[in-house]
Each structure stands twice: as C-alpha cells, then as structure tokens.
C-alpha cells in the first residue's frame, strides 16, 4: 500500500496548476449517457474517481477514450445495459447519478445504492423524490433502486427539494433534460458545479435557466446532441492548495483558480491574516512571517464555507493564535481528521458537530492514517507545516480526488514523495 512521506518546514513558492473539478467532471460524464452523439470533456482531471466512473460507463456500453492532454471522449451510441451493479457503484457516490440518465433515455434502470466517503449517513431519498416528480415509479429493495418511466417517457415536473442537495439537484437536471416539457427545481443547490452542468446541458440542446440561484428551469427535449465542454476549475483543490501555502508561510499563484468560487474561504483566510488576492489567471496566496489568527467557521451550502474544505481549514487553525470553533452542518461524521491532527501535536476537542481548535505554536511530524478524501489532504497540509517527518498511510483516498498531488507540491518546494513498499 502506498504511503506519502513529507519532510515538513519548506515554504511553498511558485505556481500550482489547478485541475478540472472532480465533483463536476463525474456528473458531466454521466450526462454523456443522454445522447447518442459523441461528447468531449476538456480540462478533465485524471483521478481514480474519474477512471472508476469511466469503467462504469463502459459497462453500460459507452465508448470511453482518453484523448491528448486532459481530454476525455465519451460516446454512448447505444446503451448496452441499464443495470449498475453494487461492485461498480459502492466505491463512490457520484456513480449513482447514472440512474436518472439511464431512466430518461431507456425508460428503466436498476442501480445499486451508492457508497462513497464514510462522512455521514448520506441517503438518496431526495434523488428518488426528484425522479418521482418526473413521473418515475421507484422501488428500493435488497440494496437496489429499480426505476421505471411512464409509457411515453419521463415528463417535466415541479421538484421542491427540502434541502439544497448538490447530488439531488444534479440528478434532477440530468433526468429533466430528457423529460417532455419544462421542469422546475425549487431550493436547488447553487454550487459552481451546478452551473457547469447547466452549461453543458444547454449546449446539448436542453436550455437550463437559473443555475446558480435557488430556482432552476429546464426545457426537456426528446433528443440531445453531442458537445465539447470545458470542465470548471476545482474550487476544492484550489482551497486545499491555498491553505497549504498559508500553513507553510509561502507565496504562490494558483493557476486557473477562480476567485469568485471561493469567496467564503478567502474571507476566513484574510481574517486569519493571510494575503489572498486575484492574480493574473488565478489567485495569489501569501503569508510572510506573521502568526495566523484563529477564525471561527461554519460549513454551509454554497456560497457558504464548503464542507469539503473544512478539514483543510482545521489544519491551518491548529497553528493559529487563539481558539477557533469549527461547526460542521452538512455531514454528521466529518471530524475524523481531528484525532489524526492531534497526533502531530494539534490541540482539538470535538463536541458533536463542533470542533474547538486551540492553536499551538508548532506541529511535529508523526505517522498518520488517511480516513477519507478531504480529511487525508488536511494531514498533508499539517505535515507540510510540521517540523520533521510525517508519513501518511492509506493514500488511495487522496488519489480519488487529487491529481498529481506530490508533483504539484514538490514543484513549489515541498519535500514530499510517495513510497510503495
Ligand atoms: C456533493 C459532493 C461532496 C460535497 C457535498 C456537499 C460530489 C461527488 N460530492 O456530495 O464532495 O461534500 O456535495 O457540498 O459532488 N442528503 C439527504 N438525502 C439525499 C441527498 C443528500 O439527506 O437524497 C443529505 C446528505 O446526507 C448530507 C446533505 O444532504 O447531509 C448534503 O448532501 P449533498 O449536497 O447531496 O452532497 P452530495 O451530492 O452527496
């Protein structure tokens, strides 16, 4: 099993390229099921998760081809299977989003209930309610969802989400694009990944209005066309490197980062004493000398502070002056990094959905265990800032969501390497 070895203490300096967004790319890949014409995704992140989604699509009959650079070509000329078995869905939650497109195109589908990071219960009730609002009949038994469309196919409908779930909003949009007539999603999620999917569906011939606001309207079509689409930059990767630079007291340009997509994080980092500013084709992050100040945060749906950057922000706060209170409101079990950070000398106590972080002057390297995707990278950030050697075990979690992590970090001065012995 691979391990990542970090010799901490080096300041990060230079430029870090930001890849396409994992969370967007996986849903855009699912959208390729909606058309019998070729789809090309540019700026695709090369990740274990996107390869895994590619395997699932190939099983469903899609031709999947990696092109030059960061291109992925998908062609669902015909759908060979409408069945997604447990083994292909259990590893990550986004695979569940093939249900809607299969149902919309073929009239029926059987998809296993999903897996994914163990950060909470993560039910799919809102996904299923959305599909029912479009006329689907749904049965859940023995770990599988069986969905059937009415005789003439899915019909546009009104979907009122009790919680602005990202996955459910995307799932509703995917199915509605091939449903007859207009669909309206109320209390829709507003994440930039939603706007990215909306742009792709619009270019495929199903106009989507209001993406980025809480009401989304989709004009469903009986047929969609192929498209070439550029995946939006990864705001969570951006947040991660921004926090790594701040933790090491470095100075970097995050190339391709979008200022507008991380405003809640920038506010918190600026309050903590970090310099963050828009820069030529990206964002500049710097901290020179001064000690960090403790800042409280609470995770919220976009445009609030992202839950996917909570662990990384906690890593930064371990070194701040004062006490920071971190509240997690999206997932109920998302502090698994806290005991691991404590192994490096951090002072953190967790009480339900709140973590109290008392800043310490320095961290010291130690062996730690990656527990989930974003938690793992918080350990990398802490290791980069710590004195001495940190060994991060179980790095397959990191490979799911961070492209060329060691190369990007060592490219700006970090002492980090992977060992597979
Ligand atoms: C997506 C992201 C994930 C991010 C999360 C919140 C992907 C692949 N993953 O996950 O990285 O942390 O958004 O920004 O894009 N819920 C229900 N019923 C449902 C669906 C969700 O109760 O049917 C609950 C969840 O358990 C959770 C909350 O809603 O407590 C938010 O989940 P959601 O926004 O759906 O996140 P995901 O789409 O799973």
PDB file of C-alpha atoms in Angstrom, residues 39-290:
ATOM      1  CA  UNK A  39     -19.212  14.094 -26.077  1.00  0.00           C
ATOM      2  CA  UNK A  40     -15.759  15.527 -25.395  1.00  0.00           C
ATOM      3  CA  UNK A  41     -14.782  16.799 -21.968  1.00  0.00           C
ATOM      4  CA  UNK A  42     -11.754  19.082 -21.868  1.00  0.00           C
ATOM      5  CA  UNK A  43      -9.851  20.004 -18.668  1.00  0.00           C
ATOM      6  CA  UNK A  44     -10.710  16.571 -17.229  1.00  0.00           C
ATOM      7  CA  UNK A  45      -8.922  15.729 -14.006  1.00  0.00           C
ATOM      8  CA  UNK A  46      -7.065  12.398 -14.165  1.00  0.00           C
ATOM      9  CA  UNK A  47      -8.179  10.758 -10.947  1.00  0.00           C
ATOM     10  CA  UNK A  48      -9.066   7.353  -9.572  1.00  0.00           C
ATOM     11  CA  UNK A  49     -12.689   8.535  -9.305  1.00  0.00           C
ATOM     12  CA  UNK A  50     -12.950   9.629 -12.945  1.00  0.00           C
ATOM     13  CA  UNK A  51     -11.353   6.354 -14.107  1.00  0.00           C
ATOM     14  CA  UNK A  52     -13.815   4.463 -11.966  1.00  0.00           C
ATOM     15  CA  UNK A  53     -16.750   6.374 -13.431  1.00  0.00           C
ATOM     16  CA  UNK A  54     -15.283   5.551 -16.874  1.00  0.00           C
ATOM     17  CA  UNK A  55     -15.350   1.831 -16.026  1.00  0.00           C
ATOM     18  CA  UNK A  56     -18.989   2.035 -15.036  1.00  0.00           C
ATOM     19  CA  UNK A  57     -19.917   3.923 -18.229  1.00  0.00           C
ATOM     20  CA  UNK A  58     -18.016   1.357 -20.333  1.00  0.00           C
ATOM     21  CA  UNK A  59     -20.052  -1.412 -18.696  1.00  0.00           C
ATOM     22  CA  UNK A  60     -23.186   0.455 -19.748  1.00  0.00           C
ATOM     23  CA  UNK A  61     -21.996   0.472 -23.370  1.00  0.00           C
ATOM     24  CA  UNK A  62     -20.280   3.860 -23.594  1.00  0.00           C
ATOM     25  CA  UNK A  63     -17.028   4.099 -25.502  1.00  0.00           C
ATOM     26  CA  UNK A  64     -14.558   5.878 -23.213  1.00  0.00           C
ATOM     27  CA  UNK A  65     -11.288   7.170 -24.630  1.00  0.00           C
ATOM     28  CA  UNK A  66      -8.650   9.360 -23.060  1.00  0.00           C
ATOM     29  CA  UNK A  67      -7.535  11.978 -25.562  1.00  0.00           C
ATOM     30  CA  UNK A  68      -4.453  14.196 -25.613  1.00  0.00           C
ATOM     31  CA  UNK A  69      -3.773  16.335 -22.578  1.00  0.00           C
ATOM     32  CA  UNK A  70      -6.730  16.493 -20.296  1.00  0.00           C
ATOM     33  CA  UNK A  71      -9.373  15.356 -22.800  1.00  0.00           C
ATOM     34  CA  UNK A  72     -11.889  12.558 -22.390  1.00  0.00           C
ATOM     35  CA  UNK A  73     -14.079  11.342 -25.252  1.00  0.00           C
ATOM     36  CA  UNK A  74     -17.330   9.556 -24.446  1.00  0.00           C
ATOM     37  CA  UNK A  75     -19.774   8.094 -26.926  1.00  0.00           C
ATOM     38  CA  UNK A  76     -22.997   6.387 -25.852  1.00  0.00           C
ATOM     39  CA  UNK A  77     -24.125   5.425 -29.392  1.00  0.00           C
ATOM     40  CA  UNK A  78     -26.328   2.748 -27.832  1.00  0.00           C
ATOM     41  CA  UNK A  79     -26.941   1.770 -24.232  1.00  0.00           C
ATOM     42  CA  UNK A  80     -25.879  -1.853 -23.716  1.00  0.00           C
ATOM     43  CA  UNK A  81     -27.098  -2.233 -20.135  1.00  0.00           C
ATOM     44  CA  UNK A  82     -29.355  -0.330 -17.746  1.00  0.00           C
ATOM     45  CA  UNK A  83     -28.045  -2.204 -14.725  1.00  0.00           C
ATOM     46  CA  UNK A  84     -25.315  -0.782 -12.485  1.00  0.00           C
ATOM     47  CA  UNK A  85     -24.237  -3.473 -10.010  1.00  0.00           C
ATOM     48  CA  UNK A  86     -23.075  -2.934  -6.433  1.00  0.00           C
ATOM     49  CA  UNK A  87     -19.432  -3.552  -7.242  1.00  0.00           C
ATOM     50  CA  UNK A  88     -19.362  -0.638  -9.674  1.00  0.00           C
ATOM     51  CA  UNK A  89     -21.317   1.801  -7.524  1.00  0.00           C
ATOM     52  CA  UNK A  90     -20.177   1.072  -3.989  1.00  0.00           C
ATOM     53  CA  UNK A  91     -16.860   2.933  -4.149  1.00  0.00           C
ATOM     54  CA  UNK A  92     -18.184   6.390  -4.804  1.00  0.00           C
ATOM     55  CA  UNK A  93     -21.413   8.225  -4.561  1.00  0.00           C
ATOM     56  CA  UNK A  94     -21.358  10.095  -7.863  1.00  0.00           C
ATOM     57  CA  UNK A  95     -21.819   6.845  -9.793  1.00  0.00           C
ATOM     58  CA  UNK A  96     -25.418   6.808  -8.538  1.00  0.00           C
ATOM     59  CA  UNK A  97     -26.096   9.732 -10.899  1.00  0.00           C
ATOM     60  CA  UNK A  98     -26.241   7.336 -13.869  1.00  0.00           C
ATOM     61  CA  UNK A  99     -29.710   6.290 -12.691  1.00  0.00           C
ATOM     62  CA  UNK A 100     -31.526   9.395 -13.995  1.00  0.00           C
ATOM     63  CA  UNK A 101     -29.894   9.479 -17.454  1.00  0.00           C
ATOM     64  CA  UNK A 102     -30.432   5.716 -17.986  1.00  0.00           C
ATOM     65  CA  UNK A 103     -34.054   6.032 -16.902  1.00  0.00           C
ATOM     66  CA  UNK A 104     -34.658   9.080 -19.090  1.00  0.00           C
ATOM     67  CA  UNK A 105     -33.087   7.526 -22.188  1.00  0.00           C
ATOM     68  CA  UNK A 106     -34.143   3.876 -21.885  1.00  0.00           C
ATOM     69  CA  UNK A 107     -37.295   4.110 -19.753  1.00  0.00           C
ATOM     70  CA  UNK A 108     -35.967   1.884 -16.981  1.00  0.00           C
ATOM     71  CA  UNK A 109     -32.858   1.280 -14.877  1.00  0.00           C
ATOM     72  CA  UNK A 110     -31.615  -0.757 -11.935  1.00  0.00           C
ATOM     73  CA  UNK A 111     -28.804   0.835  -9.944  1.00  0.00           C
ATOM     74  CA  UNK A 112     -27.231  -0.189  -6.651  1.00  0.00           C
ATOM     75  CA  UNK A 113     -27.475   2.198  -3.714  1.00  0.00           C
ATOM     76  CA  UNK A 114     -24.166   4.082  -3.620  1.00  0.00           C
ATOM     77  CA  UNK A 115     -21.079   4.118  -1.399  1.00  0.00           C
ATOM     78  CA  UNK A 116     -18.595   6.965  -1.058  1.00  0.00           C
ATOM     79  CA  UNK A 117     -16.716   8.598   1.789  1.00  0.00           C
ATOM     80  CA  UNK A 118     -17.964   7.485   5.219  1.00  0.00           C
ATOM     81  CA  UNK A 119     -18.694  11.012   6.408  1.00  0.00           C
ATOM     82  CA  UNK A 120     -22.334  10.518   7.327  1.00  0.00           C
ATOM     83  CA  UNK A 121     -25.490   8.574   6.525  1.00  0.00           C
ATOM     84  CA  UNK A 122     -25.773  10.087   3.012  1.00  0.00           C
ATOM     85  CA  UNK A 123     -29.199   8.812   1.952  1.00  0.00           C
ATOM     86  CA  UNK A 124     -30.533   9.230  -1.622  1.00  0.00           C
ATOM     87  CA  UNK A 125     -34.176   9.940  -0.763  1.00  0.00           C
ATOM     88  CA  UNK A 126     -34.064  13.396  -2.376  1.00  0.00           C
ATOM     89  CA  UNK A 127     -32.661  11.947  -5.617  1.00  0.00           C
ATOM     90  CA  UNK A 128     -35.520   9.453  -5.755  1.00  0.00           C
ATOM     91  CA  UNK A 129     -38.189  12.067  -4.927  1.00  0.00           C
ATOM     92  CA  UNK A 130     -36.875  14.211  -7.768  1.00  0.00           C
ATOM     93  CA  UNK A 131     -37.169  11.341 -10.254  1.00  0.00           C
ATOM     94  CA  UNK A 132     -40.685  10.539  -8.967  1.00  0.00           C
ATOM     95  CA  UNK A 133     -41.684  14.151  -9.607  1.00  0.00           C
ATOM     96  CA  UNK A 134     -40.839  13.466 -13.285  1.00  0.00           C
ATOM     97  CA  UNK A 135     -43.222  10.502 -13.343  1.00  0.00           C
ATOM     98  CA  UNK A 136     -40.830   7.667 -12.422  1.00  0.00           C
ATOM     99  CA  UNK A 137     -42.021   4.675 -10.440  1.00  0.00           C
ATOM    100  CA  UNK A 138     -39.386   3.685  -7.953  1.00  0.00           C
ATOM    101  CA  UNK A 139     -38.856   0.625  -5.824  1.00  0.00           C
ATOM    102  CA  UNK A 140     -35.990   0.105  -3.422  1.00  0.00           C
ATOM    103  CA  UNK A 141     -35.206  -3.415  -2.324  1.00  0.00           C
ATOM    104  CA  UNK A 142     -32.185  -5.538  -1.472  1.00  0.00           C
ATOM    105  CA  UNK A 143     -29.821  -2.599  -1.887  1.00  0.00           C
ATOM    106  CA  UNK A 144     -31.007  -1.727  -5.393  1.00  0.00           C
ATOM    107  CA  UNK A 145     -33.166   1.003  -6.881  1.00  0.00           C
ATOM    108  CA  UNK A 146     -35.498  -0.093  -9.698  1.00  0.00           C
ATOM    109  CA  UNK A 147     -36.890   2.824 -11.643  1.00  0.00           C
ATOM    110  CA  UNK A 148     -39.432   2.854 -14.477  1.00  0.00           C
ATOM    111  CA  UNK A 149     -40.617   5.762 -16.611  1.00  0.00           C
ATOM    112  CA  UNK A 150     -44.251   6.104 -17.821  1.00  0.00           C
ATOM    113  CA  UNK A 151     -45.017   4.665 -21.291  1.00  0.00           C
ATOM    114  CA  UNK A 152     -44.206   7.891 -23.170  1.00  0.00           C
ATOM    115  CA  UNK A 153     -41.072   8.604 -21.088  1.00  0.00           C
ATOM    116  CA  UNK A 154     -40.370  10.997 -18.216  1.00  0.00           C
ATOM    117  CA  UNK A 155     -42.457  14.178 -18.078  1.00  0.00           C
ATOM    118  CA  UNK A 156     -41.357  17.611 -16.858  1.00  0.00           C
ATOM    119  CA  UNK A 157     -42.453  18.375 -13.304  1.00  0.00           C
ATOM    120  CA  UNK A 158     -42.003  20.514 -10.239  1.00  0.00           C
ATOM    121  CA  UNK A 159     -39.266  19.367  -7.859  1.00  0.00           C
ATOM    122  CA  UNK A 160     -39.184  21.017  -4.456  1.00  0.00           C
ATOM    123  CA  UNK A 161     -36.082  19.967  -2.532  1.00  0.00           C
ATOM    124  CA  UNK A 162     -36.392  20.138   1.287  1.00  0.00           C
ATOM    125  CA  UNK A 163     -32.589  20.548   1.430  1.00  0.00           C
ATOM    126  CA  UNK A 164     -30.437  22.086  -1.318  1.00  0.00           C
ATOM    127  CA  UNK A 165     -28.599  18.827  -2.043  1.00  0.00           C
ATOM    128  CA  UNK A 166     -25.904  19.068  -4.704  1.00  0.00           C
ATOM    129  CA  UNK A 167     -26.269  15.488  -5.915  1.00  0.00           C
ATOM    130  CA  UNK A 168     -30.080  15.590  -5.993  1.00  0.00           C
ATOM    131  CA  UNK A 169     -30.112  18.902  -7.900  1.00  0.00           C
ATOM    132  CA  UNK A 170     -27.707  17.486 -10.483  1.00  0.00           C
ATOM    133  CA  UNK A 171     -29.620  14.234 -10.728  1.00  0.00           C
ATOM    134  CA  UNK A 172     -32.884  16.109 -11.293  1.00  0.00           C
ATOM    135  CA  UNK A 173     -31.268  18.255 -14.002  1.00  0.00           C
ATOM    136  CA  UNK A 174     -29.838  15.223 -15.810  1.00  0.00           C
ATOM    137  CA  UNK A 175     -33.187  13.433 -15.929  1.00  0.00           C
ATOM    138  CA  UNK A 176     -35.217  16.569 -16.687  1.00  0.00           C
ATOM    139  CA  UNK A 177     -33.084  17.328 -19.752  1.00  0.00           C
ATOM    140  CA  UNK A 178     -34.626  14.277 -21.483  1.00  0.00           C
ATOM    141  CA  UNK A 179     -38.134  14.617 -19.983  1.00  0.00           C
ATOM    142  CA  UNK A 180     -41.050  16.028 -22.003  1.00  0.00           C
ATOM    143  CA  UNK A 181     -41.656  19.737 -21.282  1.00  0.00           C
ATOM    144  CA  UNK A 182     -40.473  22.099 -18.582  1.00  0.00           C
ATOM    145  CA  UNK A 183     -39.154  21.099 -15.152  1.00  0.00           C
ATOM    146  CA  UNK A 184     -38.637  23.486 -12.254  1.00  0.00           C
ATOM    147  CA  UNK A 185     -36.321  22.734  -9.316  1.00  0.00           C
ATOM    148  CA  UNK A 186     -37.042  24.800  -6.200  1.00  0.00           C
ATOM    149  CA  UNK A 187     -34.478  25.169  -3.395  1.00  0.00           C
ATOM    150  CA  UNK A 188     -31.851  23.967  -5.841  1.00  0.00           C
ATOM    151  CA  UNK A 189     -28.195  23.829  -4.821  1.00  0.00           C
ATOM    152  CA  UNK A 190     -26.189  26.832  -6.127  1.00  0.00           C
ATOM    153  CA  UNK A 191     -22.670  25.345  -6.367  1.00  0.00           C
ATOM    154  CA  UNK A 192     -20.493  26.290  -9.397  1.00  0.00           C
ATOM    155  CA  UNK A 193     -20.637  22.609 -10.425  1.00  0.00           C
ATOM    156  CA  UNK A 194     -24.388  23.045 -10.957  1.00  0.00           C
ATOM    157  CA  UNK A 195     -23.760  25.968 -13.308  1.00  0.00           C
ATOM    158  CA  UNK A 196     -21.171  23.848 -15.129  1.00  0.00           C
ATOM    159  CA  UNK A 197     -23.668  21.032 -15.704  1.00  0.00           C
ATOM    160  CA  UNK A 198     -26.301  23.587 -16.770  1.00  0.00           C
ATOM    161  CA  UNK A 199     -23.938  24.999 -19.402  1.00  0.00           C
ATOM    162  CA  UNK A 200     -23.259  21.525 -20.779  1.00  0.00           C
ATOM    163  CA  UNK A 201     -26.951  20.524 -20.903  1.00  0.00           C
ATOM    164  CA  UNK A 202     -27.817  23.833 -22.578  1.00  0.00           C
ATOM    165  CA  UNK A 203     -25.141  23.221 -25.217  1.00  0.00           C
ATOM    166  CA  UNK A 204     -26.560  19.722 -25.720  1.00  0.00           C
ATOM    167  CA  UNK A 205     -29.910  21.306 -26.630  1.00  0.00           C
ATOM    168  CA  UNK A 206     -31.835  21.398 -23.319  1.00  0.00           C
ATOM    169  CA  UNK A 207     -31.919  25.057 -22.183  1.00  0.00           C
ATOM    170  CA  UNK A 208     -31.318  25.469 -18.438  1.00  0.00           C
ATOM    171  CA  UNK A 209     -32.034  28.795 -16.744  1.00  0.00           C
ATOM    172  CA  UNK A 210     -31.318  29.966 -13.215  1.00  0.00           C
ATOM    173  CA  UNK A 211     -28.379  27.670 -12.401  1.00  0.00           C
ATOM    174  CA  UNK A 212     -26.500  29.295  -9.530  1.00  0.00           C
ATOM    175  CA  UNK A 213     -29.781  30.509  -7.998  1.00  0.00           C
ATOM    176  CA  UNK A 214     -32.289  28.505  -5.962  1.00  0.00           C
ATOM    177  CA  UNK A 215     -34.792  28.137  -8.842  1.00  0.00           C
ATOM    178  CA  UNK A 216     -33.700  26.232 -11.935  1.00  0.00           C
ATOM    179  CA  UNK A 217     -35.832  25.773 -15.068  1.00  0.00           C
ATOM    180  CA  UNK A 218     -35.033  23.108 -17.623  1.00  0.00           C
ATOM    181  CA  UNK A 219     -36.702  22.744 -21.020  1.00  0.00           C
ATOM    182  CA  UNK A 220     -36.589  18.991 -21.579  1.00  0.00           C
ATOM    183  CA  UNK A 221     -36.048  17.587 -25.109  1.00  0.00           C
ATOM    184  CA  UNK A 222     -36.792  14.264 -26.764  1.00  0.00           C
ATOM    185  CA  UNK A 223     -33.242  14.105 -28.103  1.00  0.00           C
ATOM    186  CA  UNK A 224     -29.965  15.760 -27.123  1.00  0.00           C
ATOM    187  CA  UNK A 225     -26.872  16.354 -29.203  1.00  0.00           C
ATOM    188  CA  UNK A 226     -23.150  15.853 -28.668  1.00  0.00           C
ATOM    189  CA  UNK A 227     -20.974  18.586 -27.196  1.00  0.00           C
ATOM    190  CA  UNK A 228     -17.434  19.635 -26.365  1.00  0.00           C
ATOM    191  CA  UNK A 229     -17.333  21.046 -22.868  1.00  0.00           C
ATOM    192  CA  UNK A 230     -14.564  22.502 -20.679  1.00  0.00           C
ATOM    193  CA  UNK A 231     -14.789  21.295 -17.062  1.00  0.00           C
ATOM    194  CA  UNK A 232     -14.872  24.128 -14.492  1.00  0.00           C
ATOM    195  CA  UNK A 233     -11.757  24.520 -12.283  1.00  0.00           C
ATOM    196  CA  UNK A 234     -11.723  22.636  -8.992  1.00  0.00           C
ATOM    197  CA  UNK A 235     -12.584  25.065  -6.185  1.00  0.00           C
ATOM    198  CA  UNK A 236     -11.824  22.441  -3.536  1.00  0.00           C
ATOM    199  CA  UNK A 237      -8.387  21.701  -4.955  1.00  0.00           C
ATOM    200  CA  UNK A 238      -7.908  25.480  -5.060  1.00  0.00           C
ATOM    201  CA  UNK A 239      -8.949  25.778  -1.411  1.00  0.00           C
ATOM    202  CA  UNK A 240      -6.623  22.938  -0.458  1.00  0.00           C
ATOM    203  CA  UNK A 241      -3.508  24.441  -2.041  1.00  0.00           C
ATOM    204  CA  UNK A 242      -4.409  27.917  -0.772  1.00  0.00           C
ATOM    205  CA  UNK A 243      -4.490  26.542   2.775  1.00  0.00           C
ATOM    206  CA  UNK A 244      -1.253  24.587   2.238  1.00  0.00           C
ATOM    207  CA  UNK A 245       0.522  27.752   1.084  1.00  0.00           C
ATOM    208  CA  UNK A 246      -0.820  29.667   4.094  1.00  0.00           C
ATOM    209  CA  UNK A 247       0.159  26.885   6.508  1.00  0.00           C
ATOM    210  CA  UNK A 248       3.775  26.870   5.281  1.00  0.00           C
ATOM    211  CA  UNK A 249       4.069  30.666   5.196  1.00  0.00           C
ATOM    212  CA  UNK A 250       4.657  30.554   1.452  1.00  0.00           C
ATOM    213  CA  UNK A 251       3.734  32.646  -1.594  1.00  0.00           C
ATOM    214  CA  UNK A 252       2.099  31.028  -4.634  1.00  0.00           C
ATOM    215  CA  UNK A 253      -0.122  31.735  -7.599  1.00  0.00           C
ATOM    216  CA  UNK A 254      -2.851  29.137  -8.009  1.00  0.00           C
ATOM    217  CA  UNK A 255      -3.038  28.960 -11.803  1.00  0.00           C
ATOM    218  CA  UNK A 256      -6.560  28.706 -13.198  1.00  0.00           C
ATOM    219  CA  UNK A 257      -8.227  29.213  -9.789  1.00  0.00           C
ATOM    220  CA  UNK A 258     -11.457  31.193  -9.964  1.00  0.00           C
ATOM    221  CA  UNK A 259     -11.637  33.971  -7.392  1.00  0.00           C
ATOM    222  CA  UNK A 260     -15.440  34.076  -7.417  1.00  0.00           C
ATOM    223  CA  UNK A 261     -15.859  30.423  -6.468  1.00  0.00           C
ATOM    224  CA  UNK A 262     -14.206  30.556  -3.031  1.00  0.00           C
ATOM    225  CA  UNK A 263     -15.303  33.863  -1.502  1.00  0.00           C
ATOM    226  CA  UNK A 264     -16.290  32.418   1.891  1.00  0.00           C
ATOM    227  CA  UNK A 265     -12.885  30.764   2.208  1.00  0.00           C
ATOM    228  CA  UNK A 266     -10.999  33.894   1.130  1.00  0.00           C
ATOM    229  CA  UNK A 267     -12.859  35.912   3.784  1.00  0.00           C
ATOM    230  CA  UNK A 268     -11.879  33.420   6.507  1.00  0.00           C
ATOM    231  CA  UNK A 269      -8.252  33.283   5.330  1.00  0.00           C
ATOM    232  CA  UNK A 270      -7.965  37.080   5.163  1.00  0.00           C
ATOM    233  CA  UNK A 271      -9.414  37.301   8.697  1.00  0.00           C
ATOM    234  CA  UNK A 272      -6.740  34.805   9.756  1.00  0.00           C
ATOM    235  CA  UNK A 273      -4.044  37.165   8.455  1.00  0.00           C
ATOM    236  CA  UNK A 274      -3.287  35.567   5.085  1.00  0.00           C
ATOM    237  CA  UNK A 275      -2.865  37.654   1.926  1.00  0.00           C
ATOM    238  CA  UNK A 276      -5.281  36.412  -0.747  1.00  0.00           C
ATOM    239  CA  UNK A 277      -5.855  38.385  -3.943  1.00  0.00           C
ATOM    240  CA  UNK A 278      -6.931  37.882  -7.542  1.00  0.00           C
ATOM    241  CA  UNK A 279      -3.879  37.482  -9.746  1.00  0.00           C
ATOM    242  CA  UNK A 280      -3.056  37.084 -13.395  1.00  0.00           C
ATOM    243  CA  UNK A 281      -5.095  33.993 -14.450  1.00  0.00           C
ATOM    244  CA  UNK A 282      -5.629  32.828 -10.906  1.00  0.00           C
ATOM    245  CA  UNK A 283      -5.344  33.684  -7.237  1.00  0.00           C
ATOM    246  CA  UNK A 284      -2.266  34.675  -5.187  1.00  0.00           C
ATOM    247  CA  UNK A 285      -1.931  33.387  -1.640  1.00  0.00           C
ATOM    248  CA  UNK A 286       0.879  34.519   0.676  1.00  0.00           C
ATOM    249  CA  UNK A 287       1.788  34.672   4.317  1.00  0.00           C
ATOM    250  CA  UNK A 288       5.044  36.193   5.332  1.00  0.00           C
ATOM    251  CA  UNK A 289       6.136  35.731   8.889  1.00  0.00           C
ATOM    252  CA  UNK A 290       3.169  36.904  10.935  1.00  0.00           C
TER     253      UNK A 290
END
